[in-house]
Short mmCIF file of C-alpha atoms in Angstrom, two decimals:
data_model
loop_
_atom_site.label_atom_id
_atom_site.label_comp_id
_atom_site.label_asym_id
_atom_site.label_seq_id
_atom_site.Cartn_x
_atom_site.Cartn_y
_atom_site.Cartn_z
CA UNK C 1 115.32 90.95 -81.80
CA UNK C 2 114.81 94.56 -83.25
CA UNK C 3 114.16 97.27 -80.41
CA UNK C 4 110.73 98.44 -80.13
CA UNK C 5 109.57 102.13 -80.62
CA UNK C 6 109.53 102.75 -76.93
CA UNK C 7 113.09 101.35 -76.29
CA UNK C 8 115.43 103.81 -74.55
CA UNK C 9 118.14 105.46 -76.53
CA UNK C 10 121.36 106.55 -74.84
CA UNK C 11 124.14 109.04 -76.08
CA UNK C 12 127.50 108.21 -74.89
CA UNK C 13 128.57 111.71 -74.78
CA UNK C 14 128.28 114.86 -72.59
CA UNK C 15 128.67 117.19 -75.62
CA UNK C 16 125.86 119.68 -75.98
CA UNK C 17 126.46 119.98 -79.55
CA UNK C 18 125.80 116.29 -80.17
CA UNK C 19 122.64 116.46 -77.93
CA UNK C 20 121.52 119.34 -79.92
CA UNK C 21 121.86 117.29 -83.11
CA UNK C 22 120.16 114.32 -81.60
CA UNK C 23 117.27 116.47 -80.35
CA UNK C 24 116.35 117.06 -84.00
CA UNK C 25 115.30 113.35 -84.53
CA UNK C 26 112.60 113.88 -81.74
CA UNK C 27 113.27 110.58 -80.04
CA UNK C 28 113.60 110.35 -76.29
CA UNK C 29 117.12 109.59 -75.04
CA UNK C 30 119.35 110.03 -72.08
CA UNK C 31 123.20 110.95 -71.83
CA UNK C 32 125.96 109.23 -70.12
CA UNK C 33 129.54 110.43 -70.39
CA UNK C 34 132.04 107.64 -71.21
CA UNK C 35 135.44 107.41 -69.51
CA UNK C 36 137.80 106.04 -72.13
CA UNK C 37 141.49 106.64 -73.14
CA UNK C 38 141.41 108.34 -76.54
CA UNK C 39 145.26 108.00 -77.22
CA UNK C 40 145.92 106.59 -80.62
CA UNK C 41 147.68 103.24 -80.75
CA UNK C 42 150.94 102.63 -82.47
CA UNK C 43 150.37 102.31 -86.41
CA UNK C 44 146.79 102.80 -85.90
CA UNK C 45 145.15 104.31 -88.99
CA UNK C 46 142.86 107.28 -88.78
CA UNK C 47 139.96 105.13 -89.77
CA UNK C 48 140.64 102.44 -87.16
CA UNK C 49 141.12 105.05 -84.60
CA UNK C 50 137.68 106.65 -84.88
CA UNK C 51 136.00 103.28 -85.26
CA UNK C 52 137.58 102.02 -82.16
CA UNK C 53 136.76 105.19 -80.13
CA UNK C 54 133.09 105.44 -81.30
CA UNK C 55 132.51 101.70 -80.43
CA UNK C 56 134.54 101.99 -77.29
CA UNK C 57 132.39 104.90 -76.00
CA UNK C 58 129.34 102.79 -76.40
CA UNK C 59 130.82 99.79 -74.92
CA UNK C 60 132.06 101.97 -71.97
CA UNK C 61 128.56 102.64 -70.69
CA UNK C 62 126.91 99.54 -71.74
CA UNK C 63 126.95 97.67 -68.42
CA UNK C 64 124.75 100.55 -67.15
CA UNK C 65 122.10 100.09 -69.96
CA UNK C 66 121.36 96.36 -70.55
CA UNK C 67 118.24 96.98 -72.52
CA UNK C 68 119.12 99.95 -74.65
CA UNK C 69 120.54 101.31 -77.95
CA UNK C 70 123.70 103.32 -77.23
CA UNK C 71 125.25 105.84 -79.60
CA UNK C 72 128.98 106.40 -79.61
CA UNK C 73 130.72 109.01 -81.74
CA UNK C 74 134.29 110.36 -82.18
CA UNK C 75 135.99 112.76 -84.45
CA UNK C 76 139.45 113.58 -85.68
CA UNK C 77 141.00 116.07 -88.15
CA UNK C 78 143.45 114.89 -90.72
CA UNK C 79 146.16 117.38 -92.20
CA UNK C 80 149.50 116.68 -94.01
CA UNK C 81 149.48 113.19 -92.61
CA UNK C 82 148.78 114.41 -88.89
CA UNK C 83 145.84 113.24 -86.78
CA UNK C 84 144.63 116.16 -84.87
CA UNK C 85 142.24 115.88 -81.89
CA UNK C 86 141.11 118.37 -79.34
CA UNK C 87 143.63 121.31 -79.02
CA UNK C 88 143.00 121.77 -75.18
CA UNK C 89 144.88 125.07 -75.19
CA UNK C 90 144.37 128.42 -77.09
CA UNK C 91 147.98 128.20 -78.37
CA UNK C 92 147.37 124.95 -79.90
CA UNK C 93 144.05 126.01 -81.28
CA UNK C 94 145.66 129.02 -82.94
CA UNK C 95 148.64 126.90 -84.32
CA UNK C 96 146.17 124.35 -85.90
CA UNK C 97 144.18 127.24 -87.64
CA UNK C 98 147.36 128.90 -88.88
CA UNK C 99 148.19 125.52 -90.36
CA UNK C 100 144.82 125.16 -91.95
CA UNK C 101 144.77 128.66 -93.52
CA UNK C 102 144.20 128.42 -97.17
CA UNK C 103 144.19 124.66 -97.13
CA UNK C 104 141.88 121.57 -97.20
CA UNK C 105 141.20 119.61 -94.16
CA UNK C 106 139.61 116.18 -93.93
CA UNK C 107 137.52 115.23 -90.82
CA UNK C 108 136.55 111.66 -90.03
CA UNK C 109 133.62 110.97 -87.71
CA UNK C 110 133.29 107.33 -86.35
CA UNK C 111 129.81 106.47 -85.41
CA UNK C 112 128.64 103.37 -83.54
CA UNK C 113 125.31 102.02 -82.42
CA UNK C 114 125.23 99.24 -79.93
CA UNK C 115 122.17 97.19 -79.05
CA UNK C 116 122.73 95.81 -75.57
CA UNK C 117 119.79 93.57 -75.68
CA UNK C 118 121.21 91.62 -78.69
CA UNK C 119 124.92 92.74 -78.40
CA UNK C 120 124.46 93.63 -82.21
CA UNK C 121 126.38 96.75 -83.29
CA UNK C 122 126.50 98.99 -86.36
CA UNK C 123 129.26 101.21 -87.20
CA UNK C 124 130.14 103.86 -89.86
CA UNK C 125 132.91 106.32 -90.63
CA UNK C 126 131.82 109.63 -92.25
CA UNK C 127 134.40 111.85 -94.14
CA UNK C 128 133.93 115.41 -94.71
CA UNK C 129 136.28 118.03 -96.03
CA UNK C 130 136.57 121.60 -95.12
CA UNK C 131 138.40 124.28 -97.34
CA UNK C 132 139.75 127.16 -95.12
CA UNK C 133 140.01 130.47 -96.56
CA UNK C 134 143.36 132.50 -95.99
CA UNK C 135 143.17 133.74 -92.45
CA UNK C 136 145.25 136.48 -90.92
CA UNK C 137 146.95 136.00 -87.63
CA UNK C 138 144.61 138.62 -86.07
CA UNK C 139 141.56 136.66 -87.40
CA UNK C 140 142.76 133.39 -85.91
CA UNK C 141 143.52 134.87 -82.53
CA UNK C 142 140.15 136.72 -82.31
CA UNK C 143 138.28 133.80 -83.34
CA UNK C 144 140.00 131.47 -80.61
CA UNK C 145 139.45 134.22 -77.98
CA UNK C 146 135.78 134.57 -78.79
CA UNK C 147 134.65 130.99 -79.24
CA UNK C 148 137.36 129.04 -77.22
CA UNK C 149 137.07 125.85 -79.39
CA UNK C 150 139.35 124.03 -77.12
CA UNK C 151 137.43 120.69 -77.01
CA UNK C 152 136.79 120.65 -80.60
CA UNK C 153 138.67 118.61 -83.13
CA UNK C 154 140.19 120.92 -85.71
CA UNK C 155 140.00 123.88 -83.27
CA UNK C 156 136.69 125.28 -84.43
CA UNK C 157 132.80 124.98 -84.17
CA UNK C 158 131.09 125.08 -87.26
CA UNK C 159 127.62 125.48 -85.54
CA UNK C 160 129.08 128.87 -84.20
CA UNK C 161 131.45 131.51 -85.49
CA UNK C 162 133.73 128.82 -87.03
CA UNK C 163 131.47 129.21 -90.06
CA UNK C 164 133.39 132.53 -90.84
CA UNK C 165 136.71 130.60 -91.39
CA UNK C 166 135.60 128.50 -94.36
CA UNK C 167 135.67 128.94 -98.11
CA UNK C 168 133.78 125.77 -98.83
CA UNK C 169 132.34 122.55 -97.10
CA UNK C 170 132.43 119.39 -99.03
CA UNK C 171 130.63 116.23 -97.93
CA UNK C 172 127.62 114.14 -97.64
CA UNK C 173 126.32 115.27 -94.18
CA UNK C 174 127.41 118.53 -92.65
CA UNK C 175 126.26 117.39 -89.16
CA UNK C 176 129.22 115.09 -89.12
CA UNK C 177 131.36 118.22 -89.01
CA UNK C 178 129.64 119.01 -85.55
CA UNK C 179 130.20 115.53 -84.34
CA UNK C 180 127.07 113.39 -85.16
CA UNK C 181 126.45 112.21 -88.72
CA UNK C 182 122.57 112.16 -88.66
CA UNK C 183 121.99 110.57 -92.09
CA UNK C 184 124.18 107.47 -91.06
CA UNK C 185 122.72 107.46 -87.71
CA UNK C 186 119.23 107.39 -88.97
CA UNK C 187 120.02 104.42 -91.26
CA UNK C 188 121.35 102.56 -88.06
CA UNK C 189 118.27 103.44 -86.09
CA UNK C 190 115.91 102.17 -88.84
CA UNK C 191 118.02 98.77 -88.73
CA UNK C 192 117.57 98.60 -84.87
CA UNK C 193 113.85 99.26 -85.15
CA UNK C 194 113.86 102.89 -84.15
CA UNK C 195 112.76 104.73 -87.21
CA UNK C 196 112.21 108.37 -86.19
CA UNK C 197 109.36 108.60 -88.86
CA UNK C 198 107.66 105.43 -87.66
CA UNK C 199 107.41 106.08 -83.94
#
């Protein structure tokens, strides 16, 4: 059974950046921060990891919202075979950016939409590449000190001063780099009966 236009939407995240992106769709929603273990499993592929975490975040808050459409999202950075999540410390953020300097980094954003009325869910993985310009040690330290991107995969925030770090951005949806692929989300919402342009 498709959701009606007045059905409630829940963002399973406390990220103000994801909230700012979702605000653009002009649909009413509420937020609920999920509590899940984001540790990768042994031999888990990057794609499997972001898929599991995005759906896991939606499922983690589902019991509180039995008549809702719940959005879950998770992001990782991939570089030289390593999966990189949030740096958590300035030292790790600086080390990540030093590695990225002059190189291409791939970001994978997992997206899930869970309809708790029907238990149907939709999932998508959005890739996006970032080409970093060659960065000096001073630039890296100054950027991390100014923006403190400790809770951002890849150790930067594109929506802020992080844009100064790049030479090029390559992908379908730049919103994915901020943490919520809106093009894919709109497609999922239409499938669930919540078209932002048909409210």
